[in-house]
Short mmCIF file of C-alpha atoms in Angstrom, two decimals:
data_model
loop_
_atom_site.label_atom_id
_atom_site.label_comp_id
_atom_site.label_asym_id
_atom_site.label_seq_id
_atom_site.Cartn_x
_atom_site.Cartn_y
_atom_site.Cartn_z
CA MET A 1 0.00 0.00 0.00
CA SER A 2 2.96 2.30 0.47
CA GLY A 3 3.41 5.04 -2.11
CA GLN A 4 -0.29 5.03 -3.04
CA GLN A 5 -1.78 8.45 -3.79
CA ALA A 6 -4.42 9.83 -1.47
CA PRO A 7 -7.80 9.47 -3.16
CA ALA A 8 -9.19 12.56 -4.90
CA VAL A 9 -12.09 12.73 -2.49
CA LYS A 10 -9.72 14.01 0.17
CA LYS A 11 -9.39 17.20 -1.80
CA GLN A 12 -13.08 17.89 -1.24
CA ARG A 13 -13.77 21.43 -0.08
CA THR A 14 -14.54 21.84 3.58
CA GLN A 15 -16.74 24.81 2.70
CA PRO A 16 -19.32 25.21 -0.06
CA SER A 17 -18.26 27.18 -3.10
CA TYR A 18 -20.65 30.12 -3.37
CA GLU A 19 -20.94 32.00 -6.64
CA LEU A 20 -22.86 35.24 -6.98
CA LEU A 21 -24.32 35.68 -10.46
CA TYR A 22 -25.06 39.35 -11.09
CA HIS A 23 -24.37 42.26 -13.44
CA PRO A 24 -20.82 43.62 -13.21
CA HIS A 25 -19.74 47.09 -11.98
CA ILE A 26 -22.87 48.11 -10.03
CA PRO A 27 -23.85 47.34 -6.43
CA GLY A 28 -27.54 46.88 -7.37
CA ARG A 29 -29.53 44.05 -5.88
CA GLY A 30 -26.38 41.92 -5.80
CA GLU A 31 -25.10 44.12 -2.99
CA PHE A 32 -27.59 42.71 -0.49
CA ILE A 33 -26.09 39.30 -1.11
CA ARG A 34 -22.48 40.54 -1.07
CA LEU A 35 -23.13 42.16 2.30
CA ALA A 36 -24.35 38.86 3.75
CA PHE A 37 -21.14 37.09 2.71
CA GLU A 38 -18.96 39.97 3.84
CA ALA A 39 -20.71 40.32 7.21
CA ALA A 40 -20.27 36.61 7.83
CA GLY A 41 -16.67 36.60 6.58
CA VAL A 42 -17.48 33.76 4.21
CA PRO A 43 -15.67 33.66 0.85
CA TYR A 44 -17.65 33.86 -2.41
CA THR A 45 -16.96 34.41 -6.07
CA ASP A 46 -18.46 37.50 -7.65
CA VAL A 47 -18.49 35.89 -11.09
CA ALA A 48 -18.98 38.89 -13.40
CA ASN A 49 -16.60 41.15 -11.47
CA GLU A 50 -13.81 38.65 -10.84
CA ASP A 51 -13.57 37.23 -14.36
CA SER A 52 -13.79 40.28 -16.60
CA GLU A 53 -13.33 38.18 -19.73
CA ASN A 54 -15.91 35.40 -19.36
CA GLY A 55 -17.75 36.09 -16.11
CA TYR A 56 -20.67 38.07 -17.42
CA ALA A 57 -21.28 35.56 -20.21
CA LYS A 58 -21.71 32.91 -17.50
CA VAL A 59 -24.19 35.13 -15.64
CA GLN A 60 -26.12 35.79 -18.84
CA ALA A 61 -26.22 32.13 -19.81
CA THR A 62 -27.85 31.19 -16.50
CA CYS A 63 -29.89 34.27 -15.60
CA MET A 64 -30.90 36.14 -18.71
CA GLY A 65 -32.54 35.49 -22.01
CA ASP A 66 -34.75 32.53 -22.75
CA ASP A 67 -32.98 29.87 -20.77
CA SER A 68 -34.92 26.80 -19.80
CA GLY A 69 -32.84 25.87 -16.78
CA THR A 70 -29.24 24.96 -16.03
CA GLU A 71 -27.70 21.86 -14.45
CA GLY A 72 -31.07 20.44 -13.44
CA ASN A 73 -32.27 23.71 -11.97
CA PRO A 74 -35.30 25.66 -13.21
CA PRO A 75 -34.94 28.86 -15.24
CA VAL A 76 -34.06 32.15 -13.53
CA PHE A 77 -36.26 35.23 -14.03
CA SER A 78 -33.42 37.72 -13.61
CA PRO A 79 -30.17 38.27 -11.66
CA PRO A 80 -29.08 38.07 -8.88
CA ALA A 81 -28.78 34.32 -8.47
CA LEU A 82 -26.58 32.06 -6.38
CA ARG A 83 -24.80 28.99 -7.66
CA ILE A 84 -23.55 26.55 -5.05
CA ALA A 85 -21.43 23.80 -6.56
CA GLY A 86 -22.36 20.31 -5.44
CA ALA A 87 -25.34 21.42 -3.36
CA GLY A 88 -28.00 20.27 -5.83
CA ARG A 89 -29.37 16.85 -6.73
CA GLY A 90 -26.99 14.13 -7.80
CA GLY A 91 -23.91 16.25 -7.16
CA ASN A 92 -25.14 19.03 -9.47
CA ALA A 93 -24.95 22.68 -8.55
CA LEU A 94 -27.90 24.27 -6.77
CA ILE A 95 -29.00 27.49 -8.46
CA ILE A 96 -31.45 29.81 -6.74
CA SER A 97 -32.61 33.31 -7.58
CA GLN A 98 -34.70 36.23 -6.31
CA THR A 99 -32.88 38.50 -3.84
CA PRO A 100 -35.02 37.61 -0.80
CA ASN A 101 -34.77 33.91 -1.64
CA CYS A 102 -30.96 34.12 -1.74
CA LEU A 103 -30.90 36.03 1.56
CA ILE A 104 -33.23 33.59 3.30
CA PHE A 105 -31.06 30.70 2.12
CA LEU A 106 -27.80 32.40 3.16
CA GLY A 107 -29.24 33.69 6.44
CA ASP A 108 -29.49 30.10 7.58
CA LYS A 109 -26.16 28.92 6.19
CA LEU A 110 -24.10 31.92 7.30
CA GLY A 111 -25.60 32.43 10.75
CA LEU A 112 -27.28 35.73 9.88
CA ALA A 113 -30.87 34.78 10.70
CA GLY A 114 -30.83 35.62 14.41
CA GLY A 115 -30.15 33.32 17.31
CA GLY A 116 -33.75 32.99 18.44
CA GLY A 117 -35.02 30.07 16.40
CA GLU A 118 -37.94 29.98 13.96
CA GLU A 119 -39.64 33.05 15.38
CA GLU A 120 -36.65 35.39 15.01
CA LYS A 121 -35.94 33.93 11.59
CA LEU A 122 -39.42 34.99 10.45
CA TRP A 123 -38.96 38.49 11.83
CA VAL A 124 -35.54 38.92 10.20
CA GLN A 125 -37.17 37.78 6.97
CA GLN A 126 -40.08 40.22 7.21
CA VAL A 127 -37.84 43.20 7.95
CA ALA A 128 -35.50 42.35 5.06
CA LEU A 129 -38.50 41.89 2.71
CA THR A 130 -39.78 45.32 3.73
CA ALA A 131 -36.38 46.92 3.09
CA LEU A 132 -36.34 45.31 -0.37
CA ASP A 133 -39.79 46.78 -1.05
CA LEU A 134 -38.38 50.19 -0.20
CA ASN A 135 -35.45 49.47 -2.51
CA ASN A 136 -37.94 48.88 -5.34
CA GLU A 137 -39.78 52.10 -4.60
CA VAL A 138 -36.51 54.03 -4.66
CA HIS A 139 -35.69 52.45 -8.02
CA ASP A 140 -39.02 53.70 -9.32
CA THR A 141 -38.18 57.31 -8.42
CA HIS A 142 -36.12 57.41 -11.63
CA HIS A 143 -38.12 54.79 -13.54
CA PRO A 144 -41.80 55.28 -12.70
CA ILE A 145 -43.09 54.55 -16.23
CA GLY A 146 -40.86 51.87 -17.72
CA VAL A 147 -37.71 49.95 -16.78
CA SER A 148 -36.62 49.81 -20.41
CA LEU A 149 -37.05 53.56 -21.06
CA TYR A 150 -34.34 56.14 -20.35
CA TYR A 151 -34.64 58.35 -17.30
CA GLU A 152 -34.63 61.36 -19.62
CA ASP A 153 -37.80 60.06 -21.24
CA GLN A 154 -39.68 59.88 -17.92
CA LYS A 155 -38.18 62.83 -16.11
CA GLU A 156 -41.44 64.71 -15.53
CA GLU A 157 -43.01 61.63 -13.99
CA SER A 158 -39.83 60.97 -11.99
CA LEU A 159 -40.07 64.39 -10.35
CA LYS A 160 -43.58 63.57 -9.13
CA LYS A 161 -42.73 60.03 -8.05
CA ALA A 162 -39.57 61.09 -6.21
CA ARG A 163 -41.49 63.75 -4.34
CA ASP A 164 -44.09 61.21 -3.20
CA VAL A 165 -41.39 58.73 -2.12
CA ARG A 166 -39.44 61.40 -0.23
CA GLU A 167 -42.44 63.02 1.44
CA ASN A 168 -44.66 60.02 2.16
CA ARG A 169 -42.90 56.72 1.73
CA LEU A 170 -39.51 57.35 3.37
CA PRO A 171 -41.03 58.53 6.67
CA LYS A 172 -43.42 55.56 6.65
CA PHE A 173 -40.58 53.05 6.19
CA PHE A 174 -38.19 54.93 8.51
CA SER A 175 -40.84 55.01 11.20
CA TYR A 176 -41.28 51.25 10.92
CA PHE A 177 -37.55 50.49 11.07
CA SER A 178 -37.22 52.89 14.02
CA ARG A 179 -40.04 51.14 15.85
CA MET A 180 -38.29 47.81 15.20
CA LEU A 181 -35.11 49.24 16.76
CA SER A 182 -37.03 50.51 19.78
CA TRP A 183 -38.88 47.24 20.15
CA ASN A 184 -35.54 45.39 20.08
CA ALA A 185 -33.63 47.95 22.18
CA ALA A 186 -33.70 45.85 25.34
CA LYS A 187 -31.47 43.40 23.47
CA ALA A 188 -29.27 45.67 21.40
CA GLN A 189 -29.64 49.41 22.21
CA HIS A 190 -30.69 50.53 18.70
CA THR A 191 -27.84 48.79 16.95
CA LYS A 192 -29.74 45.72 15.72
CA LEU A 193 -33.23 45.27 14.31
CA VAL A 194 -33.89 41.74 15.55
CA GLY A 195 -32.10 39.95 18.39
CA ASP A 196 -28.65 40.84 19.66
CA SER A 197 -26.36 39.84 16.80
CA LEU A 198 -26.02 41.11 13.23
CA THR A 199 -28.59 39.63 10.82
CA TYR A 200 -29.34 40.12 7.15
CA ALA A 201 -32.22 42.37 8.26
CA ASP A 202 -29.55 44.80 9.52
CA THR A 203 -27.34 44.58 6.44
CA THR A 204 -30.32 44.88 4.06
CA VAL A 205 -31.86 47.90 5.78
CA TRP A 206 -28.39 49.44 6.07
CA GLN A 207 -27.70 49.09 2.35
CA VAL A 208 -30.95 50.86 1.45
CA LEU A 209 -30.14 53.69 3.89
CA ASP A 210 -26.64 53.98 2.50
CA GLY A 211 -28.00 54.15 -1.05
CA LEU A 212 -30.48 56.81 0.04
CA TYR A 213 -27.64 58.90 1.48
CA PHE A 214 -26.12 58.78 -2.00
CA ALA A 215 -29.33 59.42 -3.94
CA PHE A 216 -31.06 61.95 -1.69
CA PRO A 217 -28.38 63.56 0.55
CA LYS A 218 -30.46 66.63 1.37
CA GLU A 219 -33.56 64.63 2.18
CA MET A 220 -31.59 62.29 4.45
CA GLN A 221 -29.85 65.18 6.18
CA ALA A 222 -33.21 66.77 6.89
CA ARG A 223 -34.67 63.53 8.26
CA GLN A 224 -31.79 62.77 10.61
CA ALA A 225 -33.19 64.63 13.63
CA GLU A 226 -36.54 62.88 13.14
CA PHE A 227 -35.09 59.33 13.16
CA PRO A 228 -31.87 59.49 15.25
CA GLU A 229 -31.83 55.83 16.30
CA LEU A 230 -32.09 54.66 12.69
CA LEU A 231 -30.13 57.28 10.76
CA ASP A 232 -27.45 57.87 13.36
CA THR A 233 -26.96 55.08 15.94
CA PHE A 234 -27.98 52.11 13.79
CA TYR A 235 -26.55 53.36 10.51
CA LYS A 236 -23.13 54.11 12.00
CA SER A 237 -22.99 50.93 14.05
CA VAL A 238 -23.63 48.64 11.06
CA ARG A 239 -21.21 50.65 8.92
CA GLU A 240 -18.56 50.03 11.57
CA GLU A 241 -19.24 46.27 11.46
CA LEU A 242 -18.85 46.29 7.67
CA LYS A 243 -15.85 48.64 7.69
CA THR A 244 -13.22 46.24 6.31
CA TYR A 245 -15.39 45.43 3.32
CA LEU A 246 -16.56 48.99 2.71
CA GLU A 247 -12.96 50.19 2.57
CA SER A 248 -11.94 47.37 0.22
CA SER A 249 -11.92 47.48 -3.56
CA ARG A 250 -14.72 44.89 -3.58
CA ARG A 251 -17.24 47.54 -2.55
CA LEU A 252 -18.54 48.94 -5.85
CA LYS A 253 -19.44 52.60 -6.31
CA TYR A 254 -23.03 53.67 -6.90
CA SER A 255 -23.56 54.74 -10.50
CA GLU A 256 -26.46 53.82 -12.77
CA GLY A 257 -28.19 51.22 -10.64
CA VAL A 258 -31.04 51.49 -8.13
CA PHE A 259 -29.45 54.47 -6.36
CA ARG A 260 -28.57 57.36 -8.65
CA SER A 261 -27.49 60.91 -8.08
CA TYR A 262 -30.05 63.13 -9.81
CA PRO A 263 -30.02 66.32 -7.71
CA GLU A 264 -33.35 67.44 -9.20
CA LEU A 265 -35.06 64.46 -7.53
CA ASP A 266 -33.72 65.35 -4.06
CA ARG A 267 -35.42 67.68 -1.57
CA PRO A 268 -35.30 71.29 -2.80
CA SER A 269 -32.95 73.50 -0.75
CA MET B 1 -61.99 13.40 43.34
CA SER B 2 -65.39 12.47 41.93
CA GLY B 3 -67.41 15.25 40.40
CA GLN B 4 -64.31 17.29 39.64
CA GLN B 5 -64.38 19.19 36.34
CA ALA B 6 -61.97 18.19 33.59
CA PRO B 7 -59.13 20.71 33.56
CA ALA B 8 -59.38 23.51 31.00
CA VAL B 9 -56.25 22.31 29.26
CA LYS B 10 -58.20 19.41 27.80
CA LYS B 11 -60.07 21.89 25.66
CA GLN B 12 -56.86 22.76 23.86
CA ARG B 13 -57.23 22.90 20.08
CA THR B 14 -55.72 20.05 18.15
CA GLN B 15 -55.02 22.44 15.29
CA PRO B 16 -53.45 25.89 15.36
CA SER B 17 -55.87 28.79 15.19
CA TYR B 18 -54.87 30.84 12.16
CA GLU B 19 -56.12 34.41 11.86
CA LEU B 20 -55.67 36.47 8.71
CA LEU B 21 -55.34 40.18 9.47
CA TYR B 22 -56.18 42.19 6.36
CA HIS B 23 -58.43 44.93 5.01
CA PRO B 24 -62.07 43.86 4.57
CA HIS B 25 -64.01 43.54 1.28
CA ILE B 26 -61.10 43.32 -1.19
CA PRO B 27 -59.07 40.29 -2.31
CA GLY B 28 -55.80 42.32 -2.37
CA ARG B 29 -52.60 40.80 -1.04
CA GLY B 30 -54.65 38.91 1.54
CA GLU B 31 -55.94 36.71 -1.27
CA PHE B 32 -52.58 34.98 -1.71
CA ILE B 33 -52.82 33.86 1.90
CA ARG B 34 -56.51 32.92 1.67
CA LEU B 35 -55.71 30.74 -1.35
CA ALA B 36 -53.06 28.86 0.61
CA PHE B 37 -55.54 28.01 3.37
CA GLU B 38 -58.29 27.16 0.90
CA ALA B 39 -56.03 24.98 -1.27
CA ALA B 40 -54.91 23.06 1.82
CA GLY B 41 -58.45 22.82 3.23
CA VAL B 42 -57.24 24.27 6.52
CA PRO B 43 -59.64 26.49 8.50
CA TYR B 44 -58.72 30.13 9.22
CA THR B 45 -60.43 33.24 10.48
CA ASP B 46 -60.60 36.17 8.09
CA VAL B 47 -60.81 38.65 10.97
CA ALA B 48 -62.02 41.82 9.22
CA ASN B 49 -64.54 40.01 7.00
CA GLU B 50 -65.96 37.63 9.58
CA ASP B 51 -66.51 40.13 12.38
CA SER B 52 -67.98 43.16 10.64
CA GLU B 53 -68.38 45.01 13.91
CA ASN B 54 -64.96 44.74 15.56
CA GLY B 55 -62.77 42.82 13.11
CA TYR B 56 -61.18 45.68 11.25
CA ALA B 57 -60.38 47.51 14.48
CA LYS B 58 -58.37 44.44 15.52
CA VAL B 59 -56.50 44.46 12.21
CA GLN B 60 -55.78 48.16 12.52
CA ALA B 61 -54.59 47.86 16.11
CA THR B 62 -51.99 45.26 15.12
CA CYS B 63 -51.06 46.22 11.56
CA MET B 64 -51.59 49.92 11.01
CA GLY B 65 -50.66 53.17 12.62
CA ASP B 66 -47.75 53.67 14.95
CA ASP B 67 -47.90 50.43 16.86
CA SER B 68 -44.80 49.29 18.63
CA GLY B 69 -45.60 45.60 18.65
CA THR B 70 -48.33 43.33 20.00
CA GLU B 71 -48.20 40.38 22.38
CA GLY B 72 -44.39 40.28 22.39
CA ASN B 73 -44.17 40.51 18.61
CA PRO B 74 -42.45 43.33 16.72
CA PRO B 75 -44.46 46.02 14.88
CA VAL B 76 -46.04 45.27 11.50
CA PHE B 77 -45.32 47.51 8.50
CA SER B 78 -48.69 46.92 6.83
CA PRO B 79 -51.32 44.20 6.31
CA PRO B 80 -51.57 41.32 5.57
CA ALA B 81 -50.36 39.64 8.72
CA LEU B 82 -50.99 36.26 10.32
CA ARG B 83 -51.78 35.73 13.99
CA ILE B 84 -51.37 32.20 15.29
CA ALA B 85 -52.63 31.85 18.85
CA GLY B 86 -50.24 30.07 21.19
CA ALA B 87 -47.46 29.71 18.61
CA GLY B 88 -45.24 32.48 20.03
CA ARG B 89 -42.98 32.63 23.06
CA GLY B 90 -44.39 31.81 26.46
CA GLY B 91 -47.77 30.82 25.08
CA ASN B 92 -48.25 34.18 23.35
CA ALA B 93 -49.54 34.51 19.83
CA LEU B 94 -47.05 34.56 16.96
CA ILE B 95 -47.66 37.48 14.61
CA ILE B 96 -45.87 37.63 11.27
CA SER B 97 -46.32 39.93 8.30
CA GLN B 98 -45.21 40.54 4.70
CA THR B 99 -47.09 38.47 2.11
CA PRO B 100 -44.09 36.31 1.07
CA ASN B 101 -43.17 35.74 4.72
CA CYS B 102 -46.69 34.51 5.48
CA LEU B 103 -46.66 32.24 2.42
CA ILE B 104 -43.26 30.78 3.24
CA PHE B 105 -44.42 30.07 6.79
CA LEU B 106 -47.72 28.53 5.65
CA GLY B 107 -46.11 26.62 2.79
CA ASP B 108 -44.29 24.54 5.36
CA LYS B 109 -47.18 24.16 7.79
CA LEU B 110 -49.87 23.40 5.18
CA GLY B 111 -47.87 21.12 2.92
CA LEU B 112 -47.79 23.57 0.00
CA ALA B 113 -44.02 23.86 -0.39
CA GLY B 114 -43.46 20.88 -2.70
CA GLY B 115 -42.53 17.37 -1.77
CA GLY B 116 -38.90 17.58 -2.85
CA GLY B 117 -37.18 18.87 0.27
CA GLU B 118 -35.11 22.04 0.69
CA GLU B 119 -34.37 22.43 -3.01
CA GLU B 120 -38.00 22.42 -4.16
CA LYS B 121 -38.95 24.67 -1.25
CA LEU B 122 -36.48 27.28 -2.53
CA TRP B 123 -37.84 27.05 -6.05
CA VAL B 124 -41.46 27.36 -4.90
CA GLN B 125 -40.36 30.41 -2.92
CA GLN B 126 -38.60 32.06 -5.85
CA VAL B 127 -41.52 31.54 -8.22
CA ALA B 128 -44.01 32.94 -5.69
CA LEU B 129 -41.72 35.93 -5.01
CA THR B 130 -41.59 36.63 -8.73
CA ALA B 131 -45.38 36.46 -9.04
CA LEU B 132 -45.67 38.93 -6.14
CA ASP B 133 -43.27 41.27 -7.97
CA LEU B 134 -45.59 41.12 -10.96
CA ASN B 135 -48.51 41.83 -8.64
CA ASN B 136 -46.73 45.03 -7.51
CA GLU B 137 -46.09 46.10 -11.09
CA VAL B 138 -49.76 45.57 -11.96
CA HIS B 139 -50.72 47.68 -8.94
CA ASP B 140 -48.50 50.45 -10.28
CA THR B 141 -50.37 50.53 -13.61
CA HIS B 142 -53.03 52.60 -11.84
CA HIS B 143 -50.74 54.16 -9.21
CA PRO B 144 -47.40 54.92 -10.88
CA ILE B 145 -46.82 58.23 -9.06
CA GLY B 146 -48.22 57.84 -5.55
CA VAL B 147 -50.09 55.25 -3.52
CA SER B 148 -51.91 57.95 -1.58
CA LEU B 149 -53.05 59.89 -4.66
CA TYR B 150 -56.27 59.13 -6.57
CA TYR B 151 -56.07 57.30 -9.87
CA GLU B 152 -57.75 60.30 -11.50
CA ASP B 153 -54.81 62.46 -10.45
CA GLN B 154 -52.26 60.21 -12.16
CA LYS B 155 -54.25 59.03 -15.15
CA GLU B 156 -51.88 60.33 -17.83
CA GLU B 157 -48.95 58.55 -16.16
CA SER B 158 -51.08 55.44 -15.69
CA LEU B 159 -51.75 55.22 -19.42
CA LYS B 160 -47.99 55.16 -20.07
CA LYS B 161 -47.19 52.77 -17.24
CA ALA B 162 -49.98 50.36 -18.19
CA ARG B 163 -48.78 50.30 -21.77
CA ASP B 164 -45.24 49.41 -20.67
CA VAL B 165 -46.49 46.68 -18.33
CA ARG B 166 -48.76 45.19 -20.99
CA GLU B 167 -46.26 45.37 -23.83
CA ASN B 168 -42.99 44.57 -22.06
CA ARG B 169 -43.45 43.24 -18.57
CA LEU B 170 -46.34 40.77 -19.01
CA PRO B 171 -44.60 38.85 -21.82
CA LYS B 172 -41.37 38.76 -19.80
CA PHE B 173 -43.12 37.31 -16.74
CA PHE B 174 -45.39 35.01 -18.78
CA SER B 175 -42.38 33.67 -20.64
CA TYR B 176 -40.67 32.86 -17.34
CA PHE B 177 -43.72 31.11 -15.86
CA SER B 178 -44.19 29.20 -19.13
CA ARG B 179 -40.57 28.07 -19.06
CA MET B 180 -41.07 26.91 -15.46
CA LEU B 181 -44.08 24.86 -16.61
CA SER B 182 -42.10 23.34 -19.47
CA TRP B 183 -39.13 22.62 -17.21
CA ASN B 184 -41.45 20.86 -14.78
CA ALA B 185 -43.61 19.16 -17.44
CA ALA B 186 -42.01 15.75 -16.96
CA LYS B 187 -43.57 15.76 -13.50
CA ALA B 188 -46.89 17.50 -14.06
CA GLN B 189 -47.70 18.16 -17.74
CA HIS B 190 -48.07 21.96 -17.49
CA THR B 191 -50.40 21.89 -14.53
CA LYS B 192 -47.85 22.65 -11.79
CA LEU B 193 -44.90 25.00 -11.66
CA VAL B 194 -42.70 23.01 -9.26
CA GLY B 195 -42.96 19.31 -8.48
CA ASP B 196 -46.09 17.21 -8.97
CA SER B 197 -48.46 18.54 -6.32
CA LEU B 198 -50.10 21.94 -5.81
CA THR B 199 -47.83 24.49 -4.11
CA TYR B 200 -48.21 28.13 -3.15
CA ALA B 201 -46.19 28.95 -6.28
CA ASP B 202 -49.18 27.66 -8.28
CA THR B 203 -51.83 29.46 -6.24
CA THR B 204 -49.84 32.72 -6.21
CA VAL B 205 -49.16 32.78 -9.95
CA TRP B 206 -52.78 31.75 -10.57
CA GLN B 207 -54.17 34.63 -8.52
CA VAL B 208 -52.10 37.17 -10.45
CA LEU B 209 -53.28 35.67 -13.76
CA ASP B 210 -56.88 35.70 -12.58
CA GLY B 211 -56.57 39.34 -11.54
CA LEU B 212 -55.05 40.16 -14.92
CA TYR B 213 -58.03 38.55 -16.69
CA PHE B 214 -60.19 40.98 -14.72
CA ALA B 215 -58.00 44.07 -15.23
CA PHE B 216 -56.83 43.56 -18.82
CA PRO B 217 -59.30 41.15 -20.51
CA LYS B 218 -58.38 42.20 -24.05
CA GLU B 219 -54.65 41.98 -23.40
CA MET B 220 -55.02 38.53 -21.86
CA GLN B 221 -57.22 37.32 -24.68
CA ALA B 222 -54.62 38.47 -27.20
CA ARG B 223 -51.79 36.74 -25.32
CA GLN B 224 -53.53 33.39 -24.97
CA ALA B 225 -52.22 31.89 -28.21
CA GLU B 226 -48.69 32.95 -27.27
CA PHE B 227 -48.69 31.25 -23.85
CA PRO B 228 -51.12 28.33 -24.11
CA GLU B 229 -49.57 26.20 -21.33
CA LEU B 230 -49.76 29.05 -18.85
CA LEU B 231 -52.96 30.86 -19.83
CA ASP B 232 -54.95 27.81 -20.82
CA THR B 233 -53.74 24.47 -19.36
CA PHE B 234 -52.25 25.74 -16.11
CA TYR B 235 -54.79 28.49 -15.45
CA LYS B 236 -57.79 26.17 -15.92
CA SER B 237 -56.24 23.32 -13.98
CA VAL B 238 -55.54 25.40 -10.87
CA ARG B 239 -58.96 27.04 -11.11
CA GLU B 240 -60.47 23.56 -11.05
CA GLU B 241 -58.51 22.67 -7.90
CA LEU B 242 -59.79 25.84 -6.20
CA LYS B 243 -63.34 25.49 -7.54
CA THR B 244 -65.16 24.94 -4.23
CA TYR B 245 -63.63 28.08 -2.76
CA LEU B 246 -64.03 30.18 -5.89
CA GLU B 247 -67.74 29.38 -5.99
CA SER B 248 -68.19 30.13 -2.28
CA SER B 249 -69.15 33.47 -0.76
CA ARG B 250 -65.70 33.66 0.83
CA ARG B 251 -64.16 34.56 -2.53
CA LEU B 252 -64.30 38.36 -2.66
CA LYS B 253 -64.95 40.28 -5.86
CA TYR B 254 -62.26 42.46 -7.43
CA SER B 255 -63.05 46.13 -6.96
CA GLU B 256 -60.67 48.89 -5.89
CA GLY B 257 -57.64 46.82 -4.96
CA VAL B 258 -54.58 45.77 -6.94
CA PHE B 259 -56.66 44.61 -9.90
CA ARG B 260 -59.07 47.23 -11.24
CA SER B 261 -61.21 47.48 -14.31
CA TYR B 262 -60.15 50.65 -16.13
CA PRO B 263 -60.84 49.84 -19.80
CA GLU B 264 -58.62 52.74 -20.92
CA LEU B 265 -55.58 50.94 -19.47
CA ASP B 266 -56.29 47.72 -21.40
CA ARG B 267 -55.02 46.92 -24.90
CA PRO B 268 -56.74 49.11 -27.49
CA SER B 269 -59.16 47.19 -29.76
#
């Protein structure tokens, strides 16, 4: 038996290989998923950004166009999606899509779903889902009429939509997140939304707030005194937890995604 | 000991007591949750519709306004929510909100999450989430500028938004659901989206299609030849499974909710 090679199976990964399939160069909806990996300190491959030559073609093949499923998985409606090698049936990859679906899946695997069992898991889920609804509404401030039309072709409507979102929707969502923080304050003094450790509810709400600071700086500045626990204590505390990532080159700049800098859509001076 | 009364604990329910907290009189987002109960044949209380005197006040107390949580549960952003007596901590009720969150919870409890383990559960979830995204886009065809404004005050914008949804978004979503049916056809010949038994992916997609038949009858008629598996085989098959409920008085009529009949927003003749 001496001299025999160790069987290949010994080379098996001790950790799943997570691949994020998303558009390159923008934070977008992929950012909610990146933040989960980064907060947990778990490695992942950002396919389109890490392989500038072939990465986006891989994303497109799985997530866009008229695909009818890949590697035994059903078709994907649109990016982001996750591919986890070996986690599917018969040794195939598991491919799942829809931002909340990816977060719910990762919340469990990465320990970001709260430490309080089923009940806390459901609350983390409902807060993250609400933050993603807000994310959609913010997207619609520059695309109220059609996703496939240019902003310039729906600018008049954007001015009206942005005003409604700033004046009515932001305070409604901010009030809810603030009440969550107050409700949970006995456990985490306004630094966590559910339970006493960081969850994907925190990272998801944080990312929307951070995007809003980019898109509507004047509006956010004006709201700060109204929602201090959310826009000061919570926002800064989560930013501190994500500091290493946020200062790295992996953190992509806002540009032409969900959060855009159109000063005319912000609160008038 | 003779003559002693049986202790109260013996009266304990053998089945959880599910309460749906939602606005009265409209199907709305509550309908996705009603369909799950009805498809599973599991009893539930539709609080606002069954108690016309006090029901809606109960919904409002838990789900609307500036509540800071009820019975140990965190605040709710907006209806629908589920209240399950005795399922929370220390014998309290469990209250959860957000339509997808309620469906994911019930999918597990009511056997509507597919029979294929974790993997199928994730796919059911992602299909239902996508159908709920479409539901939101359909809502925005009559409210593209502001939820709190009247339709009449955003009619010009609605005409543009509805056109984009009819011409671009419906075919994109219908194509995806059709590809799901084809992908799954080996198991269920275009009558189920995931696996071989009814799931909340089926009931959720079906409800959106049914609402679209009400809101955009001419558009749907015109699309039927393009998506026969979805708009004919699947739609009729699920309707048949839900027949008893749909013919009952519990099924509420469409009126001023997500799906509205504004002929000017439908496809021109």
